[in-house]
Amino acid sequence: MRRVRLDMPVPGAARSSNDKLFYTYDVLGRKTALRSGSANGPLLATWGYDTVRKGALTSSTRKGTGPDGNTYDYTIKVNNYDVLGRPRSVTYIIPSVEGVGTSYTFGTNYHLDGTVQSLGMPAAGGLTGEALVFTYDDYRRPTRLTSNLATYVNNTLYTPTGKPLQYELGNTTGKRVWLTTTWQYGTQRLASSRGDRENITGSDRHAVYDYDDAATSPPSPTPPWPALRSSASATTTCAASPTPGARPVAPAPTTPPTPPSGALLPTGSPTPTTSPATAPRRSSTAPVPMAVHYRPPAPTPMPVPVAWTRR
């Protein structure tokens, strides 16, 4: 399905590079139509409001060129909203000339804290319909992804600074896969990534990354993989895996990270004694630390009316 922003020129339309776009608005200042060339020119897109929820978008339609060269309507329709004004059911309507069906409806449910609880996916392309369910930890970080058909992510581990440490894919014993990433102490840049399959000797992929002096800024948290600017070296090796059937463990720093100012340390938590400049490199045999050395502040939840209960 081809998707474009409705406020941008429509791909495939026969218009010059100097073409002008003309918008029409309702009494509330909301866009209702987009035309090409003049206020009475060819219609490119339309928007409708208020019929499903007062003040909210009902549908948006763009005029697009189909495979046969003719112009057709491509519509996104909102079927209903939740009490906070978020679309819960959305239908994509495309012309039959595309040859992939004409209507697909997606559903979304939310937790009271705003995180996505589940996604409903329609049957398409020979695949049956599916409902994806997300599980989160106390810090609203996703830890599991399951559905009525399979378990995709069975568990997720994070570093004390919130970066992904290890994903466990699948939950069928003997067929699980672990994707493990480690991060440089101090800079928090990607240090290594490894893929291991259960009961398979050796890693399918084990890459270790080094950086030159130009890569001085930490990577963006999304996506978690930093851009290797003129990387000095990026090597891939196959290391021997643990005993067949055993879960691989991620390397960890030999000294814990320094908690932020004012953070409360649990009783008995070790205190860092080595500076980042002299800290030893991570050992590939060190176990995953099971205790968090400091507890970051919990996110502020969304205000919830007393009468609400989770569906």
CSV table of C-alpha atoms in Angstrom, one decimal:
chain,number,residue,atom,x,y,z
A,1,MET,CA,0.0,0.0,0.0
A,2,ARG,CA,1.4,3.4,-1.0
A,3,ARG,CA,1.2,6.0,1.7
A,4,VAL,CA,1.9,9.7,1.3
A,5,ARG,CA,1.3,12.8,3.5
A,6,LEU,CA,-1.9,14.4,2.4
A,7,ASP,CA,-0.5,17.9,2.7
A,8,MET,CA,2.3,17.2,0.2
A,9,PRO,CA,2.1,17.0,-3.7
A,10,VAL,CA,0.6,13.7,-4.8
A,11,PRO,CA,3.1,11.4,-6.5
A,12,GLY,CA,2.2,10.6,-10.1
A,13,ALA,CA,0.1,13.7,-10.7
A,14,ALA,CA,0.9,15.5,-13.9
A,15,ARG,CA,1.9,18.9,-12.5
A,16,SER,CA,4.9,21.2,-13.2
A,17,SER,CA,7.6,21.9,-10.6
A,18,ASN,CA,6.2,25.5,-10.3
A,19,ASP,CA,2.6,24.3,-9.5
A,20,LYS,CA,0.8,26.1,-6.7
A,21,LEU,CA,-1.2,24.4,-4.0
A,22,PHE,CA,-4.5,25.9,-2.8
A,23,TYR,CA,-6.1,24.9,0.5
A,24,THR,CA,-9.8,25.3,1.6
A,25,TYR,CA,-10.7,25.6,5.3
A,26,ASP,CA,-13.8,25.4,7.3
A,27,VAL,CA,-15.1,27.9,9.8
A,28,LEU,CA,-12.8,26.5,12.5
A,29,GLY,CA,-9.7,26.8,10.4
A,30,ARG,CA,-9.3,23.1,9.6
A,31,LYS,CA,-8.2,22.0,6.1
A,32,THR,CA,-11.0,20.6,4.0
A,33,ALA,CA,-9.6,20.4,0.5
A,34,LEU,CA,-6.4,20.7,-1.5
A,35,ARG,CA,-6.3,21.8,-5.1
A,36,SER,CA,-3.6,22.2,-7.7
A,37,GLY,CA,-2.9,25.3,-9.8
A,38,SER,CA,-5.8,27.5,-8.6
A,39,ALA,CA,-8.6,27.6,-6.1
A,40,ASN,CA,-10.8,25.8,-8.7
A,41,GLY,CA,-8.1,23.5,-10.0
A,42,PRO,CA,-7.9,19.7,-9.9
A,43,LEU,CA,-8.8,18.2,-6.5
A,44,LEU,CA,-5.8,16.5,-4.8
A,45,ALA,CA,-7.1,15.7,-1.3
A,46,THR,CA,-10.1,16.2,1.1
A,47,TRP,CA,-10.6,16.0,4.8
A,48,GLY,CA,-13.8,15.4,6.8
A,49,TYR,CA,-14.6,16.0,10.5
A,50,ASP,CA,-17.0,15.7,13.4
A,51,THR,CA,-19.2,12.8,12.3
A,52,VAL,CA,-17.4,10.2,14.5
A,53,ARG,CA,-16.3,12.5,17.3
A,54,LYS,CA,-16.9,16.2,17.6
A,55,GLY,CA,-13.8,18.2,16.7
A,56,ALA,CA,-12.0,15.1,15.4
A,57,LEU,CA,-11.0,14.0,12.0
A,58,THR,CA,-13.4,11.5,10.4
A,59,SER,CA,-11.5,10.7,7.1
A,60,SER,CA,-8.9,12.0,4.7
A,61,THR,CA,-8.8,11.1,1.0
A,62,ARG,CA,-6.1,11.8,-1.6
A,63,LYS,CA,-6.3,11.5,-5.3
A,64,GLY,CA,-3.7,9.2,-6.6
A,65,THR,CA,-2.7,7.7,-9.9
A,66,GLY,CA,-3.3,3.9,-10.0
A,67,PRO,CA,-1.3,1.3,-11.9
A,68,ASP,CA,-3.5,1.8,-15.0
A,69,GLY,CA,-2.7,5.6,-15.1
A,70,ASN,CA,-6.2,6.6,-14.0
A,71,THR,CA,-7.0,8.7,-10.8
A,72,TYR,CA,-8.5,7.0,-7.8
A,73,ASP,CA,-9.4,7.8,-4.2
A,74,TYR,CA,-7.1,6.5,-1.4
A,75,THR,CA,-8.9,7.0,1.9
A,76,ILE,CA,-8.0,6.7,5.6
A,77,LYS,CA,-11.2,6.5,7.8
A,78,VAL,CA,-11.4,6.7,11.6
A,79,ASN,CA,-14.1,4.4,12.9
A,80,ASN,CA,-14.0,5.4,16.5
A,81,TYR,CA,-12.0,7.2,19.2
A,82,ASP,CA,-11.3,6.4,22.8
A,83,VAL,CA,-12.2,8.9,25.6
A,84,LEU,CA,-8.8,10.7,25.2
A,85,GLY,CA,-9.4,11.3,21.5
A,86,ARG,CA,-7.0,8.6,20.2
A,87,PRO,CA,-8.1,6.6,17.2
A,88,ARG,CA,-9.0,3.0,18.2
A,89,SER,CA,-10.0,1.7,14.8
A,90,VAL,CA,-8.8,3.0,11.5
A,91,THR,CA,-9.7,1.6,8.0
A,92,TYR,CA,-7.5,2.1,4.9
A,93,ILE,CA,-9.5,2.0,1.7
A,94,ILE,CA,-7.7,1.6,-1.6
A,95,PRO,CA,-9.0,1.0,-5.1
A,96,SER,CA,-9.3,-2.6,-6.4
A,97,VAL,CA,-7.1,-1.8,-9.3
A,98,GLU,CA,-4.1,-2.1,-6.9
A,99,GLY,CA,-4.8,-5.8,-6.8
A,100,VAL,CA,-4.2,-6.2,-3.0
A,101,GLY,CA,-7.7,-5.9,-1.6
A,102,THR,CA,-9.8,-2.8,-1.0
A,103,SER,CA,-10.2,-2.4,2.8
A,104,TYR,CA,-8.0,-3.0,5.8
A,105,THR,CA,-8.9,-2.2,9.4
A,106,PHE,CA,-6.4,-1.7,12.2
A,107,GLY,CA,-7.2,-1.5,15.9
A,108,THR,CA,-5.3,0.0,18.8
A,109,ASN,CA,-5.9,-0.2,22.6
A,110,TYR,CA,-4.0,1.8,25.2
A,111,HIS,CA,-3.1,1.5,28.9
A,112,LEU,CA,-4.1,4.4,31.1
A,113,ASP,CA,-0.5,5.6,31.2
A,114,GLY,CA,-0.6,6.1,27.4
A,115,THR,CA,1.4,3.0,26.3
A,116,VAL,CA,0.0,0.8,23.6
A,117,GLN,CA,-1.7,-2.3,25.0
A,118,SER,CA,-2.4,-4.1,21.8
A,119,LEU,CA,-2.6,-3.8,18.0
A,120,GLY,CA,-5.2,-5.5,15.8
A,121,MET,CA,-3.8,-6.5,12.4
A,122,PRO,CA,-6.2,-7.5,9.6
A,123,ALA,CA,-5.9,-10.6,7.4
A,124,ALA,CA,-4.0,-9.8,4.2
A,125,GLY,CA,-1.6,-11.3,1.7
A,126,GLY,CA,-2.5,-14.9,2.7
A,127,LEU,CA,-1.9,-14.1,6.4
A,128,THR,CA,-4.6,-14.5,9.0
A,129,GLY,CA,-5.6,-11.6,11.3
A,130,GLU,CA,-3.5,-11.1,14.4
A,131,ALA,CA,-3.7,-9.2,17.7
A,132,LEU,CA,-0.3,-8.1,19.0
A,133,VAL,CA,0.1,-7.6,22.8
A,134,PHE,CA,2.8,-5.5,24.4
A,135,THR,CA,4.2,-6.0,28.0
A,136,TYR,CA,6.2,-3.3,29.8
A,137,ASP,CA,8.4,-3.1,32.9
A,138,ASP,CA,7.9,-0.6,35.8
A,139,TYR,CA,9.7,2.1,33.7
A,140,ARG,CA,7.3,1.7,30.7
A,141,ARG,CA,10.0,-0.1,28.6
A,142,PRO,CA,8.7,-2.9,26.4
A,143,THR,CA,9.8,-6.3,27.5
A,144,ARG,CA,7.5,-8.8,25.6
A,145,LEU,CA,5.7,-9.0,22.3
A,146,THR,CA,3.2,-11.7,21.9
A,147,SER,CA,0.1,-12.5,19.8
A,148,ASN,CA,-2.6,-15.0,19.3
A,149,LEU,CA,-0.3,-16.8,16.9
A,150,ALA,CA,3.2,-16.7,18.4
A,151,THR,CA,5.5,-15.2,20.9
A,152,TYR,CA,8.0,-12.9,19.1
A,153,VAL,CA,9.9,-11.3,22.0
A,154,ASN,CA,9.8,-13.5,25.1
A,155,ASN,CA,12.0,-11.2,27.3
A,156,THR,CA,14.1,-8.1,27.2
A,157,LEU,CA,16.9,-7.0,29.4
A,158,TYR,CA,18.2,-3.5,29.8
A,159,THR,CA,21.4,-1.9,31.1
A,160,PRO,CA,21.2,0.3,34.2
A,161,THR,CA,21.2,3.3,31.9
A,162,GLY,CA,18.2,2.0,29.9
A,163,LYS,CA,19.9,0.7,26.8
A,164,PRO,CA,18.8,-2.7,25.3
A,165,LEU,CA,21.1,-5.4,26.6
A,166,GLN,CA,19.5,-8.6,25.4
A,167,TYR,CA,16.4,-9.8,23.5
A,168,GLU,CA,15.1,-13.3,23.8
A,169,LEU,CA,13.2,-14.2,20.6
A,170,GLY,CA,10.6,-17.0,20.7
A,171,ASN,CA,9.6,-19.2,23.6
A,172,THR,CA,9.8,-22.7,22.2
A,173,THR,CA,12.5,-24.6,24.0
A,174,GLY,CA,15.3,-25.5,21.6
A,175,LYS,CA,14.4,-22.8,19.1
A,176,ARG,CA,15.1,-19.6,21.0
A,177,VAL,CA,17.4,-16.9,19.7
A,178,TRP,CA,19.2,-14.3,21.8
A,179,LEU,CA,20.4,-10.9,20.4
A,180,THR,CA,22.9,-9.3,22.7
A,181,THR,CA,24.4,-5.8,22.6
A,182,THR,CA,27.0,-4.2,24.8
A,183,TRP,CA,27.8,-0.5,25.2
A,184,GLN,CA,31.1,1.3,25.9
A,185,TYR,CA,31.6,2.4,29.5
A,186,GLY,CA,31.3,6.2,29.7
A,187,THR,CA,30.5,7.1,26.1
A,188,GLN,CA,27.7,4.5,25.9
A,189,ARG,CA,28.4,3.9,22.2
A,190,LEU,CA,27.7,0.5,20.8
A,191,ALA,CA,30.6,-1.9,21.7
A,192,SER,CA,29.5,-5.2,20.3
A,193,SER,CA,26.5,-7.1,19.0
A,194,ARG,CA,26.0,-10.9,18.9
A,195,GLY,CA,23.4,-13.3,17.8
A,196,ASP,CA,23.1,-16.8,19.3
A,197,ARG,CA,20.7,-19.7,18.6
A,198,GLU,CA,19.8,-22.3,21.2
A,199,ASN,CA,21.6,-25.6,20.9
A,200,ILE,CA,23.9,-24.2,18.1
A,201,THR,CA,27.6,-24.1,18.7
A,202,GLY,CA,29.1,-20.7,18.0
A,203,SER,CA,27.5,-17.4,17.4
A,204,ASP,CA,25.8,-16.6,14.1
A,205,ARG,CA,27.2,-13.1,14.3
A,206,HIS,CA,29.6,-11.5,16.8
A,207,ALA,CA,30.7,-8.0,15.8
A,208,VAL,CA,33.0,-5.7,17.9
A,209,TYR,CA,33.1,-2.0,17.1
A,210,ASP,CA,35.9,0.6,17.5
A,211,TYR,CA,35.6,4.3,16.8
A,212,ASP,CA,37.9,7.0,15.5
A,213,ASP,CA,38.3,10.5,17.1
A,214,ALA,CA,35.5,12.0,15.0
A,215,ALA,CA,32.8,9.9,16.7
A,216,THR,CA,32.8,11.9,19.9
A,217,SER,CA,29.0,12.4,20.5
A,218,PRO,CA,26.9,9.6,22.0
A,219,PRO,CA,24.5,7.9,19.6
A,220,SER,CA,20.9,8.8,19.4
A,221,PRO,CA,18.7,6.6,21.5
A,222,THR,CA,16.5,5.8,18.6
A,223,PRO,CA,17.6,3.8,16.7
A,224,PRO,CA,20.1,2.4,19.2
A,225,TRP,CA,22.8,1.7,16.6
A,226,PRO,CA,25.2,4.6,16.2
A,227,ALA,CA,26.6,5.7,12.8
A,228,LEU,CA,30.2,4.5,12.5
A,229,ARG,CA,31.9,7.6,11.2
A,230,SER,CA,35.1,6.5,9.5
A,231,SER,CA,35.3,3.6,12.0
A,232,ALA,CA,38.8,2.5,12.7
A,233,SER,CA,37.7,-1.1,12.7
A,234,ALA,CA,34.6,-3.2,12.9
A,235,THR,CA,35.3,-6.9,13.1
A,236,THR,CA,33.0,-9.8,13.0
A,237,THR,CA,34.0,-13.1,14.7
A,238,CYS,CA,32.3,-16.4,15.6
A,239,ALA,CA,32.9,-17.2,19.2
A,240,ALA,CA,32.2,-20.4,20.9
A,241,SER,CA,28.8,-20.4,22.5
A,242,PRO,CA,28.0,-21.7,26.0
A,243,THR,CA,27.0,-25.3,26.7
A,244,PRO,CA,24.3,-26.3,24.2
A,245,GLY,CA,20.9,-25.4,25.5
A,246,ALA,CA,22.3,-22.8,27.9
A,247,ARG,CA,21.2,-19.2,27.6
A,248,PRO,CA,24.0,-16.9,26.4
A,249,VAL,CA,24.8,-14.1,28.8
A,250,ALA,CA,25.8,-10.5,27.8
A,251,PRO,CA,29.2,-9.1,28.7
A,252,ALA,CA,29.0,-6.4,31.4
A,253,PRO,CA,31.4,-3.7,32.7
A,254,THR,CA,33.6,-4.8,35.6
A,255,THR,CA,32.7,-1.6,37.5
A,256,PRO,CA,29.1,-0.3,37.9
A,257,PRO,CA,28.2,3.1,36.4
A,258,THR,CA,28.1,6.1,38.7
A,259,PRO,CA,24.5,6.9,39.7
A,260,PRO,CA,23.2,10.4,39.0
A,261,SER,CA,23.4,13.0,41.7
A,262,GLY,CA,20.8,12.4,44.4
A,263,ALA,CA,20.0,8.8,43.3
A,264,LEU,CA,19.4,6.4,46.2
A,265,LEU,CA,21.6,3.3,46.2
A,266,PRO,CA,20.1,0.0,47.5
A,267,THR,CA,21.7,-1.4,50.7
A,268,GLY,CA,25.0,-3.1,49.9
A,269,SER,CA,25.4,-1.6,46.4
A,270,PRO,CA,29.0,-1.3,45.4
A,271,THR,CA,30.5,2.1,44.9
A,272,PRO,CA,32.5,2.7,41.6
A,273,THR,CA,36.2,3.0,42.3
A,274,THR,CA,37.6,3.2,38.8
A,275,SER,CA,37.3,6.2,36.6
A,276,PRO,CA,35.9,5.8,33.0
A,277,ALA,CA,39.3,6.7,31.6
A,278,THR,CA,41.0,3.8,33.4
A,279,ALA,CA,38.2,1.3,33.5
A,280,PRO,CA,39.1,-2.1,32.1
A,281,ARG,CA,37.4,-3.3,28.9
A,282,ARG,CA,34.4,-5.5,29.2
A,283,SER,CA,35.0,-9.2,29.7
A,284,SER,CA,33.2,-11.5,27.3
A,285,THR,CA,32.8,-14.0,30.1
A,286,ALA,CA,31.3,-11.7,32.8
A,287,PRO,CA,27.8,-12.6,33.8
A,288,VAL,CA,24.8,-10.3,33.3
A,289,PRO,CA,24.4,-8.1,36.5
A,290,MET,CA,21.1,-9.0,38.0
A,291,ALA,CA,20.9,-6.1,40.4
A,292,VAL,CA,20.4,-2.5,39.3
A,293,HIS,CA,22.9,-0.3,41.1
A,294,TYR,CA,20.6,2.7,41.3
A,295,ARG,CA,17.0,3.3,40.6
A,296,PRO,CA,16.2,6.0,38.1
A,297,PRO,CA,13.2,8.2,38.9
A,298,ALA,CA,9.9,6.7,37.8
A,299,PRO,CA,8.1,8.5,34.9
A,300,THR,CA,5.3,10.7,35.8
A,301,PRO,CA,2.0,8.9,34.9
A,302,MET,CA,-0.7,10.6,33.0
A,303,PRO,CA,-3.5,12.0,35.2
A,304,VAL,CA,-6.3,9.5,35.4
A,305,PRO,CA,-9.9,10.2,36.5
A,306,VAL,CA,-10.8,8.2,39.6
A,307,ALA,CA,-13.7,6.5,37.9
A,308,TRP,CA,-11.6,5.0,35.1
A,309,THR,CA,-10.5,1.4,35.2
A,310,ARG,CA,-8.2,-0.4,32.9
A,311,ARG,CA,-10.1,-2.4,30.2
